[in-house]
mmCIF file of C-alpha atoms in Angstrom:
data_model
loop_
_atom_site.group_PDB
_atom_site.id
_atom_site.type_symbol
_atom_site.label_atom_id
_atom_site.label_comp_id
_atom_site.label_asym_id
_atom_site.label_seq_id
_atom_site.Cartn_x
_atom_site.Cartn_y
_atom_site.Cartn_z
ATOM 1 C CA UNK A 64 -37.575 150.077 -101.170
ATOM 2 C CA UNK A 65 -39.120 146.967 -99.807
ATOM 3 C CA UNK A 66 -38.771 146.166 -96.345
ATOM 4 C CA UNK A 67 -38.044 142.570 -97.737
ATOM 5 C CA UNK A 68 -34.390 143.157 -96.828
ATOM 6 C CA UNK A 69 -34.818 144.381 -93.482
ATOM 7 C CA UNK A 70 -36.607 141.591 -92.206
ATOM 8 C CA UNK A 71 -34.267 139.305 -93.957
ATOM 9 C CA UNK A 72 -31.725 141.263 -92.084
ATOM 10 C CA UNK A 73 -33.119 141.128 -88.693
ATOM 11 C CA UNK A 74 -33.973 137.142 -88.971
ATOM 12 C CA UNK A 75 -30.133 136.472 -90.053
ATOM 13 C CA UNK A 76 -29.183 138.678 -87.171
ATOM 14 C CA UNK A 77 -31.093 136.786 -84.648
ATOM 15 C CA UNK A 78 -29.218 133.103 -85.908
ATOM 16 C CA UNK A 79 -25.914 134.990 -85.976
ATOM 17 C CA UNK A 80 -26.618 136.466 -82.299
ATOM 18 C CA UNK A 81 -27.289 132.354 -81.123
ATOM 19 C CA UNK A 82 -23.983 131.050 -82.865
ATOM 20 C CA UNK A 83 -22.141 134.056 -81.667
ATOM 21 C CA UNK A 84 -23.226 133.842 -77.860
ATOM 22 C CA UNK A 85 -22.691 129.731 -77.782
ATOM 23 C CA UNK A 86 -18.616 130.027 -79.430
ATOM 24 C CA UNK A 87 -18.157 132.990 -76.886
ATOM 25 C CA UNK A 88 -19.032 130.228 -73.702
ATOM 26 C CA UNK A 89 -19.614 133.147 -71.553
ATOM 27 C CA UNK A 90 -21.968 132.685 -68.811
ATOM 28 C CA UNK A 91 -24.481 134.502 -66.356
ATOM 29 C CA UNK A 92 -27.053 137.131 -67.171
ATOM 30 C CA UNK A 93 -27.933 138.388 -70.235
ATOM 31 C CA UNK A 94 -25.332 137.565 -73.072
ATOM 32 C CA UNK A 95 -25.668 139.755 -75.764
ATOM 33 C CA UNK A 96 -24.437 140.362 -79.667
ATOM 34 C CA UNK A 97 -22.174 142.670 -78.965
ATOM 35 C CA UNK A 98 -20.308 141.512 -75.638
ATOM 36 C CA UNK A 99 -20.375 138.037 -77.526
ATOM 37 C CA UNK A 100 -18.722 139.710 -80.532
ATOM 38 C CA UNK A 101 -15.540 141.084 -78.507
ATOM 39 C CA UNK A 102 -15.242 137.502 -76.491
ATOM 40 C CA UNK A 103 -15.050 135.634 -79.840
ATOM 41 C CA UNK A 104 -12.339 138.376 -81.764
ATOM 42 C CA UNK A 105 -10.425 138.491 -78.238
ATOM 43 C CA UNK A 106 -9.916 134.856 -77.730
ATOM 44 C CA UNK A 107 -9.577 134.314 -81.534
ATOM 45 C CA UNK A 108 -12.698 131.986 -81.411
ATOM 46 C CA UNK A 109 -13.281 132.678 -84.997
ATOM 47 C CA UNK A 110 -10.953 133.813 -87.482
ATOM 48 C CA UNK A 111 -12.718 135.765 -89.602
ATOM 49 C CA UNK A 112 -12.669 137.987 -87.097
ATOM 50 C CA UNK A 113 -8.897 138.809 -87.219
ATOM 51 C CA UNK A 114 -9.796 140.913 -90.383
ATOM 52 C CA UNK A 115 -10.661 144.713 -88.517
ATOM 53 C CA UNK A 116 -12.992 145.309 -91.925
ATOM 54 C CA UNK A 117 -15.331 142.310 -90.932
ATOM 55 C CA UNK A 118 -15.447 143.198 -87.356
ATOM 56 C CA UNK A 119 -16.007 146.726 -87.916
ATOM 57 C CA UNK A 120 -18.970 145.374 -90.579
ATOM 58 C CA UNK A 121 -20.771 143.329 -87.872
ATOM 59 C CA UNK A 122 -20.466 145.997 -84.891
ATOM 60 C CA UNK A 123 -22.190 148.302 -87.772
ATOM 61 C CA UNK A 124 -24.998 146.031 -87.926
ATOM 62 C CA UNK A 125 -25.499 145.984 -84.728
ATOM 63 C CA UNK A 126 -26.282 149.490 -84.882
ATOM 64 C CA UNK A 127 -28.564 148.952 -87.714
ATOM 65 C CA UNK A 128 -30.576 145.807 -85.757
ATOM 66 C CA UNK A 129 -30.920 148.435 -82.815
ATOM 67 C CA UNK A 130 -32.359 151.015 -85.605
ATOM 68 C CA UNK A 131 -34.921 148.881 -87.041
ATOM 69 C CA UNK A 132 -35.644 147.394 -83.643
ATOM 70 C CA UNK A 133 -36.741 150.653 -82.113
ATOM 71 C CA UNK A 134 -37.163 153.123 -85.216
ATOM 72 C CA UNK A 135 -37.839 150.585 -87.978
ATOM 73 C CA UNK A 136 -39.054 153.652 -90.239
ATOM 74 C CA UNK A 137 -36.044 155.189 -90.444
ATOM 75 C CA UNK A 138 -33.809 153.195 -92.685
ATOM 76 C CA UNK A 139 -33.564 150.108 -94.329
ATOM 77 C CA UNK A 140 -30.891 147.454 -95.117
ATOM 78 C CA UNK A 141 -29.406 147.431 -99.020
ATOM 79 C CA UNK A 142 -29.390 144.593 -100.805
ATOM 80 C CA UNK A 143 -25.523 144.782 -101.180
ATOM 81 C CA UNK A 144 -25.663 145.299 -97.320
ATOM 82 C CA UNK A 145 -27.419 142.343 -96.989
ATOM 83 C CA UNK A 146 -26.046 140.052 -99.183
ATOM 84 C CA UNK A 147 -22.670 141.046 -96.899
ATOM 85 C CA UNK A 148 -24.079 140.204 -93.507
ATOM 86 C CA UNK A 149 -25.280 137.050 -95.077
ATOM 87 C CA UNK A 150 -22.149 135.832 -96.269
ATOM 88 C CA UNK A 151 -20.392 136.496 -93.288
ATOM 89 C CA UNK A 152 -22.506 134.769 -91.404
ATOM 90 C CA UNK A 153 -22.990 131.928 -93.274
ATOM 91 C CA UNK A 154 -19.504 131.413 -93.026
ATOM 92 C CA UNK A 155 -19.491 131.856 -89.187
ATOM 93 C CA UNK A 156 -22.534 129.748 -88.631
ATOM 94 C CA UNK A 157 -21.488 126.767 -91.106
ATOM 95 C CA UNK A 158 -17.847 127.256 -91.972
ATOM 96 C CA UNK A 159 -17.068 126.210 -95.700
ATOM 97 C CA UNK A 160 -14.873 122.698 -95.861
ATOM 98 C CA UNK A 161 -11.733 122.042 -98.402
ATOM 99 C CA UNK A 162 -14.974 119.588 -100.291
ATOM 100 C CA UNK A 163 -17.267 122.220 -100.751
ATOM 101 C CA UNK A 164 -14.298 124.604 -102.344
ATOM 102 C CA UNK A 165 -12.478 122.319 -104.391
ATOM 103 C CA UNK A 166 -12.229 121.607 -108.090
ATOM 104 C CA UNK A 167 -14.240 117.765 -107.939
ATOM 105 C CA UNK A 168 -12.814 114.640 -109.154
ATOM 106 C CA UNK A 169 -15.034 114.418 -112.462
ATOM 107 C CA UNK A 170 -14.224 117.722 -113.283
ATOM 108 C CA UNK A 171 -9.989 117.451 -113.002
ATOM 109 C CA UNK A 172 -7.892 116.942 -116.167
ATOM 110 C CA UNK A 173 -4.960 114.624 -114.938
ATOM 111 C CA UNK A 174 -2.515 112.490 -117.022
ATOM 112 C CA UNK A 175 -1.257 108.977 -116.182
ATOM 113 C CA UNK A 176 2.584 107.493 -116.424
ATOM 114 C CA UNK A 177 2.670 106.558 -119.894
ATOM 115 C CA UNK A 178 0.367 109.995 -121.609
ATOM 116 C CA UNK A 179 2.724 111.523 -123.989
ATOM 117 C CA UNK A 180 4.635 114.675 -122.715
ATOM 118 C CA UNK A 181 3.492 116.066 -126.335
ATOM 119 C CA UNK A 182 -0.779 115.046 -125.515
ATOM 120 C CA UNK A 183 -0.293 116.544 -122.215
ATOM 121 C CA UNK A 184 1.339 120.119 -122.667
ATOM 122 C CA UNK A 185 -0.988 120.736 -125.598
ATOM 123 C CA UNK A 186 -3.693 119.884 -123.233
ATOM 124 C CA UNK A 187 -2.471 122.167 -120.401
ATOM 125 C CA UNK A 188 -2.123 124.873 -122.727
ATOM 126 C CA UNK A 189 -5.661 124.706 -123.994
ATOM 127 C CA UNK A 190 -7.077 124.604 -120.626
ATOM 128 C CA UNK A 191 -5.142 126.887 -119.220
ATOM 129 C CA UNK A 192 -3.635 124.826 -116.381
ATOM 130 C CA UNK A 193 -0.132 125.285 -114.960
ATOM 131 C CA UNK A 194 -0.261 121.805 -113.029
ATOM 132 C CA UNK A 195 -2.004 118.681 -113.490
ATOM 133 C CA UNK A 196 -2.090 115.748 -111.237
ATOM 134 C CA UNK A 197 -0.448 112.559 -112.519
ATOM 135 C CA UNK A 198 -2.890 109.886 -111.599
ATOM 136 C CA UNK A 199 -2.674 105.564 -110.921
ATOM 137 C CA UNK A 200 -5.508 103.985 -109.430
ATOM 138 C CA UNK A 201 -7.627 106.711 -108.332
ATOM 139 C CA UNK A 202 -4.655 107.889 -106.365
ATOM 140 C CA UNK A 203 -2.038 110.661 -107.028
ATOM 141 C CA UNK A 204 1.525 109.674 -107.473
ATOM 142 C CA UNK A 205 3.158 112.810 -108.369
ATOM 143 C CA UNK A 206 2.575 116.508 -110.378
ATOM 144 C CA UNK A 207 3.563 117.250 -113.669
ATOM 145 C CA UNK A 208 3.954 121.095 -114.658
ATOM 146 C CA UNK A 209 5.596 124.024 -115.890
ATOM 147 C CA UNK A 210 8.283 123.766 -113.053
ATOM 148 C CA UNK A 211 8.746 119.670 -114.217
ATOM 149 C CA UNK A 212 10.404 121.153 -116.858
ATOM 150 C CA UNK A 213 13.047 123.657 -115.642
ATOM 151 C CA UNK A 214 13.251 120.357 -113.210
ATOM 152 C CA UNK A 215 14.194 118.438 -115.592
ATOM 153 C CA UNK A 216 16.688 120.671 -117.441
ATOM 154 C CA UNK A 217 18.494 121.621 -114.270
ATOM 155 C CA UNK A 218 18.795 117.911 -113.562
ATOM 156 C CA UNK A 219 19.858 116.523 -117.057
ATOM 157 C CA UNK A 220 21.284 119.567 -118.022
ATOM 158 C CA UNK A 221 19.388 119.160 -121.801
ATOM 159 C CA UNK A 222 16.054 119.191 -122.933
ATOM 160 C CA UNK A 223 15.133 117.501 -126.146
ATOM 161 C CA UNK A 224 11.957 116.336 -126.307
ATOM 162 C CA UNK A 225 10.037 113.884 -128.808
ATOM 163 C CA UNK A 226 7.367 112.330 -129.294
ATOM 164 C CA UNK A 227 8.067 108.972 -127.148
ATOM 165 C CA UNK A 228 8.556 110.651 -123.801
ATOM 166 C CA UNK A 229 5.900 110.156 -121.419
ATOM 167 C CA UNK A 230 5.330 111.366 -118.460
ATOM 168 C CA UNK A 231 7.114 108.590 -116.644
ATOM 169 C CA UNK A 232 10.398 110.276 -118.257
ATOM 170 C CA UNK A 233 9.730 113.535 -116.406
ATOM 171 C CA UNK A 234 8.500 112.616 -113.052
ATOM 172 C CA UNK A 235 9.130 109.741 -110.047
ATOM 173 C CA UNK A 236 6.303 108.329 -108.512
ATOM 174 C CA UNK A 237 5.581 110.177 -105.313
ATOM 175 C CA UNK A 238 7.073 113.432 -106.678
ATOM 176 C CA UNK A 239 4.774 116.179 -105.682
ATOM 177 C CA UNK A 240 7.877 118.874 -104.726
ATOM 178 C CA UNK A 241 9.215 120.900 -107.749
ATOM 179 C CA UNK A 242 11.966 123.578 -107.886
ATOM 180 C CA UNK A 243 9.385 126.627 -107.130
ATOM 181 C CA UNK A 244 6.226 124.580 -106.334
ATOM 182 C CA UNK A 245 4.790 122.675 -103.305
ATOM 183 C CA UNK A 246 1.925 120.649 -102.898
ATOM 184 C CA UNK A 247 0.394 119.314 -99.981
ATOM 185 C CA UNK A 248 -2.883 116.919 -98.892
ATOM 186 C CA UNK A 249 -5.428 118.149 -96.527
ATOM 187 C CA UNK A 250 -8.696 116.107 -95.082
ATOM 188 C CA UNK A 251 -11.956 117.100 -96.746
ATOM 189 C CA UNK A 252 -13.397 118.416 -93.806
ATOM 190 C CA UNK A 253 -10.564 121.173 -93.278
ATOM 191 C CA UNK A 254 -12.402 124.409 -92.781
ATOM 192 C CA UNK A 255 -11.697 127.426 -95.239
ATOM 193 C CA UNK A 256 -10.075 129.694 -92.896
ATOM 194 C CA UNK A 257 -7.239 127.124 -92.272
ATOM 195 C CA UNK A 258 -6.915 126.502 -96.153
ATOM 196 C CA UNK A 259 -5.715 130.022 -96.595
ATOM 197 C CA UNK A 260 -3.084 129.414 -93.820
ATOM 198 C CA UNK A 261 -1.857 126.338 -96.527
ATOM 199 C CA UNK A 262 -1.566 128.804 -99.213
ATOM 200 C CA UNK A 263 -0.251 131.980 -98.109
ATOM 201 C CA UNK A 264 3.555 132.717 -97.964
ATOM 202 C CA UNK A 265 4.769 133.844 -94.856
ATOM 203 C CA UNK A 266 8.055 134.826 -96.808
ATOM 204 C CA UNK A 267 9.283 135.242 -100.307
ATOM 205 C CA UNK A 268 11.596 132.783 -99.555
ATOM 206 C CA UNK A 269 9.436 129.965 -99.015
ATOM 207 C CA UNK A 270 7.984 127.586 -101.906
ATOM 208 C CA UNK A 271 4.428 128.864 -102.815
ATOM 209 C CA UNK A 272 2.061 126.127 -102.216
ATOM 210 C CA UNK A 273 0.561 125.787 -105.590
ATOM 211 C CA UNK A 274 -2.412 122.739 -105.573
ATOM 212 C CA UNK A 275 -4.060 121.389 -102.437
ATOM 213 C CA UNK A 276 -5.028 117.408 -103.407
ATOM 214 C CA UNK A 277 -7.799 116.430 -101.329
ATOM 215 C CA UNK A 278 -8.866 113.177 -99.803
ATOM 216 C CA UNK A 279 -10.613 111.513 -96.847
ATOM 217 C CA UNK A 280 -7.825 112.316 -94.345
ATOM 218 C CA UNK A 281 -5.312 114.397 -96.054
ATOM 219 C CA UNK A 282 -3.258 111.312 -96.800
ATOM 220 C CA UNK A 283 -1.624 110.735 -100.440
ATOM 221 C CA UNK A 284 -2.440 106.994 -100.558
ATOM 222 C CA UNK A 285 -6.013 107.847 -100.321
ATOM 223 C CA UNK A 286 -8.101 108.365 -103.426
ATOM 224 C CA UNK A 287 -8.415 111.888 -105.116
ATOM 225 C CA UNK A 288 -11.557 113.833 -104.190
ATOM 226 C CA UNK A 289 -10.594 116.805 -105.234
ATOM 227 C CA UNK A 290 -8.023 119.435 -105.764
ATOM 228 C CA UNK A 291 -8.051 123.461 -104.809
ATOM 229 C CA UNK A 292 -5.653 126.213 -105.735
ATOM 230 C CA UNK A 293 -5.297 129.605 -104.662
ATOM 231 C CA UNK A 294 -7.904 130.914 -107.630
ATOM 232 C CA UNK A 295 -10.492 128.901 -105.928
ATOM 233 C CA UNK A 296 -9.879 130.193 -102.332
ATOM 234 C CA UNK A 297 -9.982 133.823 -104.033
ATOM 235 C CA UNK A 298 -13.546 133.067 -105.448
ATOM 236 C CA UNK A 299 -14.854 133.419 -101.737
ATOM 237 C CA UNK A 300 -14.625 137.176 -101.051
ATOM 238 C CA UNK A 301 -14.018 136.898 -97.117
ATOM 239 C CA UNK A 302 -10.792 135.381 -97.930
ATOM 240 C CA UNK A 303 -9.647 137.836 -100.684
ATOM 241 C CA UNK A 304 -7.375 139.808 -98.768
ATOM 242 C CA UNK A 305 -5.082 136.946 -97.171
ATOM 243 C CA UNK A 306 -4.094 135.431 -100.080
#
């Protein structure tokens, strides 16, 4: 094998060490990976660290750096190993932000007030969406989905629908709560780590937080950006096991 990988490896190692030893803020003598690596997971300077799998993974290659430092013959980094340490420190050394994760404006189906209830299920079902954003303005005044209709039953104690109810009949503007759903706003520049916090239940009685709208400050009468839900925080393996 190529020693591509290992000098990949000790290159990424060096730029972790620097970002590990400035969020630790010790001082005095010689600061090193390691005794940086305990300050940060002790005073919880960086969450991924909180996970005993990703510590364990970056006191391992610590071992490895001091291998190929000393007896570089020996072994050699896998790609898989690699591509690991990479991600996790990509994520340490730039943490993601709710904008680079989310589901972009251009790309989200939405409805407005007056779409036809009929239009707009038939839609959902073909793209396989659960929720879709009711939109005025650039702006989102409220969610229509599967909940809106067991909602809407509970409420009227009927449902007959045909085709000249809209989406104005099923929802009030500024409705983004249903029976079983919740859905917040969060500012663009929220980091990852804190987006899982959003979308985790603590308890199974809690509402499950199903779509996170963003905008420029988290605020609903700011224009759409974007929107994430918890498939799109499970697309970035670090944060796999806390949803």
């Amino acid at each position: 094998m190529s020693n591509d990988y290992a000098n990949k490896f000790l290159n990424r190692f060096k730029d972790l060490e620097e970002k590990l030893v400035s969020l630790s803020n010790l001082k005095g003598g010689y600061i090193g990976y390691s005794r940086a690596l305990d300050e940060c997971r002790k005073r919880q300077k960086i969450p991924l660290l909180k996970s005993n799998d990703i510590y364990q993974f970056l006191r391992t290659a610590s071992d490895l750096r001091n291998i190929l430092s000393h007896q570089n013959n020996v072994c050699i980094p896998t790609e898989g190993f690699y591509k690991k340490f990479d991600d996790i420190a990509e994520e340490i050394i730039n943490p993601l932000d709710a904008y680079d994760i989310c589901v972009p404006k251009n790309k989200i189906v939405y409805a407005q007030l007056g779409s036809n209830v009929n239009d707009i299920i038939e839609m959902m079902i073909e793209s396989h969406l659960s929720h879709v954003p009711v939109m005025e303005k650039g702006r989102v005044i409220g969610v229509f989905s599967q909940s809106t209709f067991f909602q809407y039953a509970y409420l009227h104690k009927s449902l007959k629908l045909d085709d000249t109810f809209t989406i104005r009949d099923f929802i009030n503007v500024g409705e983004y709560n249903g029976i079983n759903d919740n859905f917040l706003f969060v500012d663009r520049n929220l980091k990852a780590y804190k987006l899982v916090q959003y979308l985790y239940k603590k308890n199974p009685s809690e509402k499950r937080t199903s779509v996170l709208f963003i905008t420029e400050h988290g605020k609903p009468d700011e224009e759409l950006l974007g929107l994430i839900t918890p498939v799109d925080i499970l697309k970035i393996s670090l944060y796999k096991e806390n949803i």
